[in-house]
């Protein structure tokens, strides 16, 4: 896990990229009903805006509160694994909440059926939480932590 503010920022940049791209692929696949090359193309083209929104939300809105909640839930001497799982879960849930709204607005900007916003947002939350939480805990989290520490060994990014 990152050990200072700069490491946290670099880690967040990496994690947001992985999560936003994967969740974009997932949501576009659900919308298209098939997994073709077009799904990758659409996800890649939509990545910059979604990534910027997720990064801003993560860094300025979700992170501080999620970490405070996570550490209130944890016992004083929790294992590193339990800390990782708790913090990750506390980060994923609000990010799914906000980014599902982003996705609903993006879809409705094409269909113009704004009366469906809250229904689509709620459906998106349910569909996204069942993918985002396991993906974060089982794949993205371990992968990004491993790559992060391989690229930046402890102490190479100074506070």
mmCIF file of C-alpha atoms in Angstrom:
data_model
loop_
_atom_site.group_PDB
_atom_site.id
_atom_site.type_symbol
_atom_site.label_atom_id
_atom_site.label_comp_id
_atom_site.label_asym_id
_atom_site.label_seq_id
_atom_site.Cartn_x
_atom_site.Cartn_y
_atom_site.Cartn_z
ATOM 1 C CA UNK A 1 0.000 0.000 0.000
ATOM 2 C CA UNK A 2 1.171 3.578 -0.539
ATOM 3 C CA UNK A 3 3.034 5.041 2.422
ATOM 4 C CA UNK A 4 2.819 8.793 1.728
ATOM 5 C CA UNK A 5 0.731 11.360 -0.178
ATOM 6 C CA UNK A 6 2.759 11.187 -3.406
ATOM 7 C CA UNK A 7 2.692 7.399 -3.452
ATOM 8 C CA UNK A 8 -1.034 7.570 -2.825
ATOM 9 C CA UNK A 9 -1.502 9.865 -5.808
ATOM 10 C CA UNK A 10 0.523 7.649 -8.161
ATOM 11 C CA UNK A 11 -1.295 4.550 -6.870
ATOM 12 C CA UNK A 12 -4.661 6.295 -7.381
ATOM 13 C CA UNK A 13 -3.725 7.203 -10.961
ATOM 14 C CA UNK A 14 -2.917 3.556 -11.677
ATOM 15 C CA UNK A 15 -5.941 2.098 -9.876
ATOM 16 C CA UNK A 16 -8.388 4.534 -11.469
ATOM 17 C CA UNK A 17 -7.108 3.633 -14.913
ATOM 18 C CA UNK A 18 -7.579 -0.096 -14.356
ATOM 19 C CA UNK A 19 -10.991 0.237 -12.705
ATOM 20 C CA UNK A 20 -12.429 2.789 -15.142
ATOM 21 C CA UNK A 21 -11.296 0.884 -18.213
ATOM 22 C CA UNK A 22 -12.569 -2.460 -16.906
ATOM 23 C CA UNK A 23 -15.892 -1.066 -15.727
ATOM 24 C CA UNK A 24 -16.319 0.772 -19.037
ATOM 25 C CA UNK A 25 -15.771 -2.490 -20.909
ATOM 26 C CA UNK A 26 -18.262 -4.215 -18.619
ATOM 27 C CA UNK A 27 -20.958 -1.546 -18.960
ATOM 28 C CA UNK A 28 -20.574 -1.219 -22.729
ATOM 29 C CA UNK A 29 -20.733 -5.003 -23.025
ATOM 30 C CA UNK A 30 -23.954 -5.038 -20.982
ATOM 31 C CA UNK A 31 -25.428 -2.322 -23.201
ATOM 32 C CA UNK A 32 -24.290 -3.925 -26.495
ATOM 33 C CA UNK A 33 -25.106 -7.486 -25.477
ATOM 34 C CA UNK A 34 -22.000 -8.819 -27.185
ATOM 35 C CA UNK A 35 -18.259 -8.552 -26.728
ATOM 36 C CA UNK A 36 -16.807 -7.360 -30.030
ATOM 37 C CA UNK A 37 -13.847 -5.160 -30.959
ATOM 38 C CA UNK A 38 -16.289 -2.243 -31.032
ATOM 39 C CA UNK A 39 -16.697 -2.594 -27.245
ATOM 40 C CA UNK A 40 -12.941 -2.031 -26.777
ATOM 41 C CA UNK A 41 -12.978 0.920 -29.160
ATOM 42 C CA UNK A 42 -15.935 2.578 -27.433
ATOM 43 C CA UNK A 43 -14.429 2.007 -23.980
ATOM 44 C CA UNK A 44 -11.062 3.406 -25.078
ATOM 45 C CA UNK A 45 -12.615 6.504 -26.652
ATOM 46 C CA UNK A 46 -14.742 7.157 -23.568
ATOM 47 C CA UNK A 47 -11.865 6.531 -21.171
ATOM 48 C CA UNK A 48 -10.412 10.072 -20.904
ATOM 49 C CA UNK A 49 -13.603 11.741 -19.626
ATOM 50 C CA UNK A 50 -14.601 8.841 -17.360
ATOM 51 C CA UNK A 51 -11.055 8.578 -16.038
ATOM 52 C CA UNK A 52 -10.875 12.303 -15.237
ATOM 53 C CA UNK A 53 -14.232 12.157 -13.433
ATOM 54 C CA UNK A 54 -13.212 9.068 -11.451
ATOM 55 C CA UNK A 55 -9.813 10.504 -10.544
ATOM 56 C CA UNK A 56 -11.327 13.778 -9.303
ATOM 57 C CA UNK A 57 -14.042 11.943 -7.357
ATOM 58 C CA UNK A 58 -11.552 9.510 -5.858
ATOM 59 C CA UNK A 59 -8.962 12.070 -4.828
ATOM 60 C CA UNK A 60 -11.205 14.951 -3.689
ATOM 61 C CA UNK A 61 -14.504 13.375 -2.609
ATOM 62 C CA UNK A 62 -14.328 9.664 -1.766
ATOM 63 C CA UNK A 63 -10.838 8.838 -0.513
ATOM 64 C CA UNK A 64 -10.664 10.777 2.746
ATOM 65 C CA UNK A 65 -14.122 9.801 3.959
ATOM 66 C CA UNK A 66 -13.749 6.175 2.862
ATOM 67 C CA UNK A 67 -10.457 5.806 4.713
ATOM 68 C CA UNK A 68 -11.918 7.391 7.868
ATOM 69 C CA UNK A 69 -14.872 4.989 7.769
ATOM 70 C CA UNK A 70 -12.606 2.014 7.069
ATOM 71 C CA UNK A 71 -10.313 2.744 9.994
ATOM 72 C CA UNK A 72 -13.285 3.230 12.324
ATOM 73 C CA UNK A 73 -14.518 -0.233 11.308
ATOM 74 C CA UNK A 74 -11.130 -1.865 11.826
ATOM 75 C CA UNK A 75 -9.852 -3.059 15.183
ATOM 76 C CA UNK A 76 -6.629 -1.413 16.365
ATOM 77 C CA UNK A 77 -4.421 -4.369 15.477
ATOM 78 C CA UNK A 78 -6.016 -5.480 12.201
ATOM 79 C CA UNK A 79 -3.894 -7.507 9.811
ATOM 80 C CA UNK A 80 -2.559 -5.810 6.657
ATOM 81 C CA UNK A 81 -4.885 -7.967 4.524
ATOM 82 C CA UNK A 82 -7.921 -6.933 6.560
ATOM 83 C CA UNK A 83 -6.901 -3.263 6.229
ATOM 84 C CA UNK A 84 -6.544 -3.624 2.458
ATOM 85 C CA UNK A 85 -9.911 -5.372 2.088
ATOM 86 C CA UNK A 86 -11.719 -2.871 4.321
ATOM 87 C CA UNK A 87 -10.238 0.249 2.720
ATOM 88 C CA UNK A 88 -10.806 -1.144 -0.782
ATOM 89 C CA UNK A 89 -14.437 -1.973 -0.011
ATOM 90 C CA UNK A 90 -15.030 1.438 1.515
ATOM 91 C CA UNK A 91 -13.565 3.033 -1.634
ATOM 92 C CA UNK A 92 -15.428 0.903 -4.177
ATOM 93 C CA UNK A 93 -18.938 1.399 -2.805
ATOM 94 C CA UNK A 94 -19.080 5.222 -3.044
ATOM 95 C CA UNK A 95 -17.183 5.169 -6.345
ATOM 96 C CA UNK A 96 -19.822 2.793 -7.757
ATOM 97 C CA UNK A 97 -22.526 5.147 -6.468
ATOM 98 C CA UNK A 98 -21.043 8.215 -8.189
ATOM 99 C CA UNK A 99 -19.711 6.597 -11.348
ATOM 100 C CA UNK A 100 -23.039 4.810 -11.913
ATOM 101 C CA UNK A 101 -24.606 8.274 -12.036
ATOM 102 C CA UNK A 102 -21.921 9.318 -14.521
ATOM 103 C CA UNK A 103 -22.781 6.294 -16.675
ATOM 104 C CA UNK A 104 -26.518 6.988 -16.476
ATOM 105 C CA UNK A 105 -26.003 10.606 -17.534
ATOM 106 C CA UNK A 106 -23.743 9.489 -20.386
ATOM 107 C CA UNK A 107 -26.352 7.033 -21.695
ATOM 108 C CA UNK A 108 -29.210 9.510 -21.280
ATOM 109 C CA UNK A 109 -27.271 12.222 -23.105
ATOM 110 C CA UNK A 110 -27.749 10.056 -26.213
ATOM 111 C CA UNK A 111 -31.334 8.910 -25.619
ATOM 112 C CA UNK A 112 -32.675 12.144 -24.059
ATOM 113 C CA UNK A 113 -35.010 10.111 -21.800
ATOM 114 C CA UNK A 114 -34.133 12.112 -18.675
ATOM 115 C CA UNK A 115 -37.253 10.913 -16.846
ATOM 116 C CA UNK A 116 -35.439 7.547 -16.588
ATOM 117 C CA UNK A 117 -32.399 8.984 -14.728
ATOM 118 C CA UNK A 118 -33.099 7.592 -11.253
ATOM 119 C CA UNK A 119 -34.225 4.198 -12.554
ATOM 120 C CA UNK A 120 -31.149 3.841 -14.760
ATOM 121 C CA UNK A 121 -28.871 5.084 -11.966
ATOM 122 C CA UNK A 122 -30.297 2.528 -9.513
ATOM 123 C CA UNK A 123 -30.006 -0.305 -12.021
ATOM 124 C CA UNK A 124 -26.430 0.783 -12.803
ATOM 125 C CA UNK A 125 -25.508 0.736 -9.107
ATOM 126 C CA UNK A 126 -26.744 -2.844 -8.736
ATOM 127 C CA UNK A 127 -25.049 -4.055 -11.924
ATOM 128 C CA UNK A 128 -21.793 -2.264 -11.148
ATOM 129 C CA UNK A 129 -21.381 -3.253 -7.511
ATOM 130 C CA UNK A 130 -21.552 -6.956 -8.388
ATOM 131 C CA UNK A 131 -18.648 -6.480 -10.817
ATOM 132 C CA UNK A 132 -16.596 -3.687 -9.222
ATOM 133 C CA UNK A 133 -16.230 -5.060 -5.703
ATOM 134 C CA UNK A 134 -15.006 -8.570 -6.605
ATOM 135 C CA UNK A 135 -12.859 -7.189 -9.439
ATOM 136 C CA UNK A 136 -11.234 -4.690 -7.077
ATOM 137 C CA UNK A 137 -10.655 -7.185 -4.273
ATOM 138 C CA UNK A 138 -9.548 -10.180 -6.355
ATOM 139 C CA UNK A 139 -7.893 -8.784 -9.495
ATOM 140 C CA UNK A 140 -7.323 -5.021 -9.776
ATOM 141 C CA UNK A 141 -6.158 -4.446 -6.200
ATOM 142 C CA UNK A 142 -3.547 -7.226 -6.100
ATOM 143 C CA UNK A 143 -2.404 -6.495 -9.664
ATOM 144 C CA UNK A 144 -2.012 -2.730 -9.194
ATOM 145 C CA UNK A 145 -0.296 -3.166 -5.812
ATOM 146 C CA UNK A 146 2.183 -5.621 -7.339
ATOM 147 C CA UNK A 147 2.910 -3.437 -10.382
ATOM 148 C CA UNK A 148 3.087 -0.311 -8.214
ATOM 149 C CA UNK A 149 5.693 -1.826 -5.866
ATOM 150 C CA UNK A 150 7.643 -3.310 -8.757
ATOM 151 C CA UNK A 151 7.884 0.106 -10.459
ATOM 152 C CA UNK A 152 8.221 2.076 -7.206
ATOM 153 C CA UNK A 153 9.957 0.110 -4.443
ATOM 154 C CA UNK A 154 9.332 1.367 -0.900
ATOM 155 C CA UNK A 155 11.080 4.703 -0.374
ATOM 156 C CA UNK A 156 11.557 5.657 -4.053
ATOM 157 C CA UNK A 157 8.700 8.176 -4.097
ATOM 158 C CA UNK A 158 9.553 10.584 -1.320
ATOM 159 C CA UNK A 159 6.966 12.634 0.569
#
